[in-house]
Amino acid sequence: MTAPSPATTVIEHPAEWPVHDEESVARVTELVRRGRTFDYRHGPEIREIEGLFADHLGGRHALAVNSGTSALLAAYYALGLGPGDEVLVPSLTFLATASPLFLLGAAPVLCDSAGPSGTVTARTLTERITPRTRAVAVTHLFGHPAPMDEIMALARRHGLLVVEDCSHAHGSTVDGRPVGSWGDAAVFSIGGLKLISGGMGGILATRQTRHHELACLLTAFRQRSEATVRLPDLRPLADVGLGGNLRISPIAAVLAAGHMRQLAELVRVKRDNAGRLLSAFAGWPGIEVSAPAAGHTMGGWYDIVVEVDPDTAGFDRDELIRRLQQHGVRARVPMTGPLHRTSVFTGARPPTWSLYPEPVLREYFSYRPEDLPVSAALHDRWVSLPGTFLNQPCDAFLAGYREAIGHALADAGGAA
Ligand SMILES: Cc1ncc(COP(=O)(O)O)c(C=O)c1O
C-alpha cells in the first residue's frame, strides 16, 4: 500500500459566488439611499429583470418572485394542479421541484434517471404515467438539459403540462433553443449560488397570459397585480390577490440583472473552467464525466460531478472524496437528490398534512431506498466539486485544484 501524501494541503479559493461588479453595487447603494428596498408596484428594476428573462426565452411572460421555490409554487398553482392530480417529478433534483406540490395537495410521483447525466427521459417518465397524471416537471440537472424534444412529444401525446426547472441551467440549450423555452412554464432560481444570483429570487416564465396573471395574483396582490392583470375574469381579484406575498426585492432584481446581462460571458468562462477542471480526471479508469448529449449545450453547471465506478477505479466515491479533501479540494457528496430517500418520501408524516388523506400518503410517500435504482446508484457514485468558484477567471485556483486532483487520484489508486 502506497503511503498517502503527508500533509493536508490548503488551496486558496477565489471569492465566494455571488460576486457583483461595481455598477451593480453602485445601483444597490443608490436604492438603499433612496429607501427603495421594496417594491409593491412594478418598478423599473423588476421590469428590467423580467424583461431580460423574457427576451432570453424568446418572448415568454416573465414574473420575478422572491425564490425559485416560490416560482415553482406559483407555476403549479397557475397550472391548476391540486388534490387528485399526479405530477411526475425527478427523484434526482433539489427538493423544491417537488415540495411546493405539498401546499396544493397534488401528488408528486418520483421518476428515475436514465443515464449518466441524471436527468429523466421520455422513457423514465412514461413508466410512471397513469390516468391521473396531469403534469411533468423536469430538472435540467447540474446544467445538463433533459431531452426536451422527446419529453414535449410525450407530453403532447398524453395531454400533460410541462414545467422546466432551469435553476441549475441558466444558458443551457437544446437544439439551439434555451432551456425554459420548451415547456408551458419554466422556473429559474436566481438565488444563492446560482450562476445568475440576486441573493434571493426566482423567475417564472410562462407561455400563456392566463398562467402569468394567475401567478401574479398569487405572489403580488394589489399594486403589482393591478399593473399586470388584464384578463376580465381575473382583474377584479387584483385588490386582494390570491394569498401570497412572494415579491422579489428590487435589490435582488438589480443584482440578478447585472449577472443576466453577462450571461453569455459567464457561460463561456464557466464552460472553459469546468472543462479544464474535469480534464484532470481524464484517462483515469473508472472515473466518468458526463458529456452533454448531441445537440445539447451546458450553461449553469450548478454542480460539477464526476462518477466513480469502484470496480474499475479500485476505490469508491467516499475514498476519492476523502483523498481530495486531504489535498485541499472541497469535494463532497452532491446535496441534490435522490428525493425518494428523504424523510417525507419514506414515511415521515408532517402533522399538518391534511391535504393528503392516508391512502394518498401510503401511495405516494412510501418509497423504499431501492426504488428508482438508477438515480440512487448515480448519487452513490457521484463526487461533487465546488463549481461555483469557477464562475470567474481563476487560473491559479484551477492549477492548484488540477495538481491536487492528480495527487488524490494517485493516493486513492495506490491505496487500492
Ligand atoms: C433544481 C432547483 N430547483 C429549485 C430550487 C429552489 O430555488 P430557491 O433556493 O431560489 O428557492 C433550487 C435551489 O437550489 C434548485 O437547485
mmCIF file of C-alpha atoms in Angstrom, residues 116-299:
data_model
loop_
_atom_site.group_PDB
_atom_site.id
_atom_site.type_symbol
_atom_site.label_atom_id
_atom_site.label_comp_id
_atom_site.label_asym_id
_atom_site.label_seq_id
_atom_site.Cartn_x
_atom_site.Cartn_y
_atom_site.Cartn_z
ATOM 1 C CA PRO A 116 -25.125 9.370 -16.569
ATOM 2 C CA SER A 117 -26.368 12.980 -16.751
ATOM 3 C CA GLY A 118 -29.005 12.075 -14.136
ATOM 4 C CA THR A 119 -31.977 13.677 -15.919
ATOM 5 C CA VAL A 120 -35.293 11.974 -16.613
ATOM 6 C CA THR A 121 -36.160 10.973 -20.179
ATOM 7 C CA ALA A 122 -39.394 10.198 -22.030
ATOM 8 C CA ARG A 123 -38.871 6.527 -21.145
ATOM 9 C CA THR A 124 -38.493 7.006 -17.386
ATOM 10 C CA LEU A 125 -41.452 9.398 -17.326
ATOM 11 C CA THR A 126 -43.638 7.027 -19.349
ATOM 12 C CA GLU A 127 -43.101 4.262 -16.755
ATOM 13 C CA ARG A 128 -44.909 6.412 -14.179
ATOM 14 C CA ILE A 129 -47.809 7.837 -16.230
ATOM 15 C CA THR A 130 -51.320 6.928 -15.016
ATOM 16 C CA PRO A 131 -54.788 8.266 -15.907
ATOM 17 C CA ARG A 132 -54.339 10.794 -13.066
ATOM 18 C CA THR A 133 -51.087 12.293 -14.388
ATOM 19 C CA ARG A 134 -51.636 15.968 -15.224
ATOM 20 C CA ALA A 135 -48.153 17.424 -15.458
ATOM 21 C CA VAL A 136 -44.441 16.716 -15.745
ATOM 22 C CA ALA A 137 -41.681 18.670 -14.032
ATOM 23 C CA VAL A 138 -38.197 18.176 -15.432
ATOM 24 C CA THR A 139 -34.942 19.432 -13.948
ATOM 25 C CA HIS A 140 -32.008 20.295 -16.166
ATOM 26 C CA LEU A 141 -29.738 18.726 -13.592
ATOM 27 C CA PHE A 142 -26.420 20.462 -12.876
ATOM 28 C CA GLY A 143 -26.791 22.260 -16.236
ATOM 29 C CA HIS A 144 -27.431 19.125 -18.320
ATOM 30 C CA PRO A 145 -30.574 19.687 -20.390
ATOM 31 C CA ALA A 146 -33.203 16.966 -20.204
ATOM 32 C CA PRO A 147 -34.134 15.684 -23.706
ATOM 33 C CA MET A 148 -36.888 18.248 -24.271
ATOM 34 C CA ASP A 149 -37.848 17.233 -27.795
ATOM 35 C CA GLU A 150 -38.890 13.698 -26.758
ATOM 36 C CA ILE A 151 -40.389 14.935 -23.463
ATOM 37 C CA MET A 152 -42.538 17.519 -25.262
ATOM 38 C CA ALA A 153 -43.697 14.863 -27.744
ATOM 39 C CA LEU A 154 -44.629 12.568 -24.839
ATOM 40 C CA ALA A 155 -46.500 15.396 -23.097
ATOM 41 C CA ARG A 156 -48.446 16.189 -26.261
ATOM 42 C CA ARG A 157 -49.424 12.521 -26.687
ATOM 43 C CA HIS A 158 -50.748 12.301 -23.119
ATOM 44 C CA GLY A 159 -52.109 15.860 -22.774
ATOM 45 C CA LEU A 160 -49.681 16.739 -19.957
ATOM 46 C CA LEU A 161 -48.496 20.179 -18.879
ATOM 47 C CA VAL A 162 -44.709 20.624 -18.740
ATOM 48 C CA VAL A 163 -42.748 22.622 -16.169
ATOM 49 C CA GLU A 164 -38.996 23.032 -16.677
ATOM 50 C CA ASP A 165 -36.895 23.604 -13.565
ATOM 51 C CA CYS A 166 -33.954 25.518 -15.011
ATOM 52 C CA SER A 167 -32.401 26.510 -11.694
ATOM 53 C CA HIS A 168 -29.123 24.711 -12.487
ATOM 54 C CA ALA A 169 -29.043 25.537 -16.152
ATOM 55 C CA HIS A 170 -29.136 29.247 -16.968
ATOM 56 C CA GLY A 171 -27.972 29.444 -20.573
ATOM 57 C CA SER A 172 -28.119 25.692 -21.375
ATOM 58 C CA THR A 173 -29.610 24.938 -24.796
ATOM 59 C CA VAL A 174 -31.317 22.088 -26.655
ATOM 60 C CA ASP A 175 -31.067 22.214 -30.452
ATOM 61 C CA GLY A 176 -30.130 25.888 -30.227
ATOM 62 C CA ARG A 177 -33.104 26.806 -28.016
ATOM 63 C CA PRO A 178 -32.560 27.860 -24.406
ATOM 64 C CA VAL A 179 -33.923 25.628 -21.680
ATOM 65 C CA GLY A 180 -37.016 27.298 -20.283
ATOM 66 C CA SER A 181 -38.428 27.982 -23.745
ATOM 67 C CA TRP A 182 -39.857 24.474 -24.228
ATOM 68 C CA GLY A 183 -42.490 23.802 -21.585
ATOM 69 C CA ASP A 184 -45.713 25.524 -20.537
ATOM 70 C CA ALA A 185 -43.854 27.049 -17.620
ATOM 71 C CA ALA A 186 -40.211 27.400 -16.641
ATOM 72 C CA VAL A 187 -38.641 28.287 -13.345
ATOM 73 C CA PHE A 188 -35.201 29.716 -12.670
ATOM 74 C CA SER A 189 -33.901 30.144 -9.164
ATOM 75 C CA ILE A 190 -31.866 33.351 -9.152
ATOM 76 C CA GLY A 191 -30.792 32.929 -5.553
ATOM 77 C CA GLY A 192 -27.886 31.590 -3.548
ATOM 78 C CA LEU A 193 -25.034 30.136 -5.556
ATOM 79 C CA LYS A 194 -26.838 30.066 -8.912
ATOM 80 C CA LEU A 195 -24.997 31.398 -11.942
ATOM 81 C CA ILE A 196 -27.495 34.277 -12.076
ATOM 82 C CA SER A 197 -27.961 35.345 -8.476
ATOM 83 C CA GLY A 198 -29.568 38.276 -6.723
ATOM 84 C CA GLY A 199 -29.061 36.588 -3.349
ATOM 85 C CA MET A 200 -32.711 35.539 -3.139
ATOM 86 C CA GLY A 201 -35.019 35.392 -6.130
ATOM 87 C CA GLY A 202 -36.805 33.343 -8.738
ATOM 88 C CA ILE A 203 -38.276 33.765 -12.206
ATOM 89 C CA LEU A 204 -41.413 32.110 -13.530
ATOM 90 C CA ALA A 205 -41.653 32.174 -17.320
ATOM 91 C CA THR A 206 -44.956 31.163 -18.862
ATOM 92 C CA ARG A 207 -46.307 30.732 -22.359
ATOM 93 C CA GLN A 208 -49.911 31.716 -21.591
ATOM 94 C CA THR A 209 -51.052 35.127 -20.350
ATOM 95 C CA ARG A 210 -53.544 33.400 -18.065
ATOM 96 C CA HIS A 211 -50.839 31.459 -16.241
ATOM 97 C CA HIS A 212 -48.768 34.627 -15.856
ATOM 98 C CA GLU A 213 -51.665 36.582 -14.426
ATOM 99 C CA LEU A 214 -52.737 33.828 -12.013
ATOM 100 C CA ALA A 215 -49.154 33.576 -10.766
ATOM 101 C CA CYS A 216 -49.035 37.344 -10.341
ATOM 102 C CA LEU A 217 -52.239 37.301 -8.286
ATOM 103 C CA LEU A 218 -50.799 34.563 -6.063
ATOM 104 C CA THR A 219 -47.481 36.308 -5.483
ATOM 105 C CA ALA A 220 -48.144 40.078 -5.537
ATOM 106 C CA PHE A 221 -51.615 41.381 -4.640
ATOM 107 C CA ARG A 222 -52.814 44.938 -5.145
ATOM 108 C CA GLN A 223 -50.478 47.410 -6.952
ATOM 109 C CA ARG A 224 -48.399 44.858 -8.889
ATOM 110 C CA SER A 225 -51.446 42.804 -9.804
ATOM 111 C CA GLU A 226 -53.311 45.969 -10.770
ATOM 112 C CA ALA A 227 -50.423 46.817 -13.119
ATOM 113 C CA THR A 228 -50.211 43.325 -14.658
ATOM 114 C CA VAL A 229 -53.542 41.506 -14.525
ATOM 115 C CA ARG A 230 -55.767 42.307 -17.516
ATOM 116 C CA LEU A 231 -57.987 39.276 -18.202
ATOM 117 C CA PRO A 232 -61.582 40.294 -17.432
ATOM 118 C CA ASP A 233 -62.298 37.411 -15.031
ATOM 119 C CA LEU A 234 -59.023 37.859 -13.117
ATOM 120 C CA ARG A 235 -58.637 41.636 -12.953
ATOM 121 C CA PRO A 236 -61.335 42.168 -10.284
ATOM 122 C CA LEU A 237 -59.254 39.931 -7.956
ATOM 123 C CA ALA A 238 -56.234 42.246 -8.010
ATOM 124 C CA ASP A 239 -57.376 44.194 -4.931
ATOM 125 C CA VAL A 240 -56.950 41.180 -2.626
ATOM 126 C CA GLY A 241 -54.917 38.742 -4.733
ATOM 127 C CA LEU A 242 -54.798 35.037 -4.047
ATOM 128 C CA GLY A 243 -52.992 34.817 -0.752
ATOM 129 C CA GLY A 244 -49.248 35.234 -1.156
ATOM 130 C CA ASN A 245 -46.693 37.992 -0.746
ATOM 131 C CA LEU A 246 -43.830 36.410 -2.637
ATOM 132 C CA ARG A 247 -42.406 39.592 -4.157
ATOM 133 C CA ILE A 248 -38.789 39.979 -5.141
ATOM 134 C CA SER A 249 -36.827 42.873 -3.678
ATOM 135 C CA PRO A 250 -35.556 45.478 -6.152
ATOM 136 C CA ILE A 251 -32.097 44.924 -4.674
ATOM 137 C CA ALA A 252 -32.173 41.266 -5.696
ATOM 138 C CA ALA A 253 -33.561 42.249 -9.097
ATOM 139 C CA VAL A 254 -30.701 44.683 -9.748
ATOM 140 C CA LEU A 255 -28.028 42.183 -8.678
ATOM 141 C CA ALA A 256 -29.501 39.380 -10.790
ATOM 142 C CA ALA A 257 -29.874 41.720 -13.771
ATOM 143 C CA GLY A 258 -26.158 42.537 -13.537
ATOM 144 C CA HIS A 259 -25.381 38.818 -13.948
ATOM 145 C CA MET A 260 -28.054 38.261 -16.571
ATOM 146 C CA ARG A 261 -26.618 40.931 -18.835
ATOM 147 C CA GLN A 262 -23.352 38.953 -18.763
ATOM 148 C CA LEU A 263 -24.943 35.535 -19.222
ATOM 149 C CA ALA A 264 -23.111 34.608 -22.432
ATOM 150 C CA GLU A 265 -19.732 35.519 -20.925
ATOM 151 C CA LEU A 266 -20.495 33.768 -17.632
ATOM 152 C CA VAL A 267 -21.390 30.572 -19.502
ATOM 153 C CA ARG A 268 -18.273 30.834 -21.672
ATOM 154 C CA VAL A 269 -15.965 31.269 -18.664
ATOM 155 C CA LYS A 270 -17.658 28.504 -16.708
ATOM 156 C CA ARG A 271 -17.556 26.059 -19.587
ATOM 157 C CA ASP A 272 -13.875 26.747 -20.127
ATOM 158 C CA ASN A 273 -13.021 26.444 -16.415
ATOM 159 C CA ALA A 274 -15.132 23.321 -15.915
ATOM 160 C CA GLY A 275 -13.511 21.676 -18.929
ATOM 161 C CA ARG A 276 -10.056 22.387 -17.540
ATOM 162 C CA LEU A 277 -11.001 21.110 -14.085
ATOM 163 C CA LEU A 278 -12.564 17.915 -15.380
ATOM 164 C CA SER A 279 -9.681 17.167 -17.719
ATOM 165 C CA ALA A 280 -7.617 16.495 -14.580
ATOM 166 C CA PHE A 281 -9.619 13.239 -14.267
ATOM 167 C CA ALA A 282 -9.195 12.288 -17.948
ATOM 168 C CA GLY A 283 -7.805 8.858 -18.669
ATOM 169 C CA TRP A 284 -8.245 7.651 -15.097
ATOM 170 C CA PRO A 285 -10.005 4.270 -15.296
ATOM 171 C CA GLY A 286 -13.385 4.189 -13.604
ATOM 172 C CA ILE A 287 -13.854 7.970 -13.400
ATOM 173 C CA GLU A 288 -16.546 9.205 -15.768
ATOM 174 C CA VAL A 289 -17.556 12.723 -16.686
ATOM 175 C CA SER A 290 -20.948 13.042 -18.353
ATOM 176 C CA ALA A 291 -20.622 14.920 -21.664
ATOM 177 C CA PRO A 292 -23.644 16.854 -22.973
ATOM 178 C CA ALA A 293 -25.821 14.833 -25.368
ATOM 179 C CA ALA A 294 -25.735 15.622 -29.097
ATOM 180 C CA GLY A 295 -27.479 18.945 -29.737
ATOM 181 C CA HIS A 296 -27.256 19.961 -26.060
ATOM 182 C CA THR A 297 -25.045 22.664 -24.566
ATOM 183 C CA MET A 298 -24.471 23.235 -20.872
ATOM 184 C CA GLY A 299 -24.874 26.518 -19.055
#
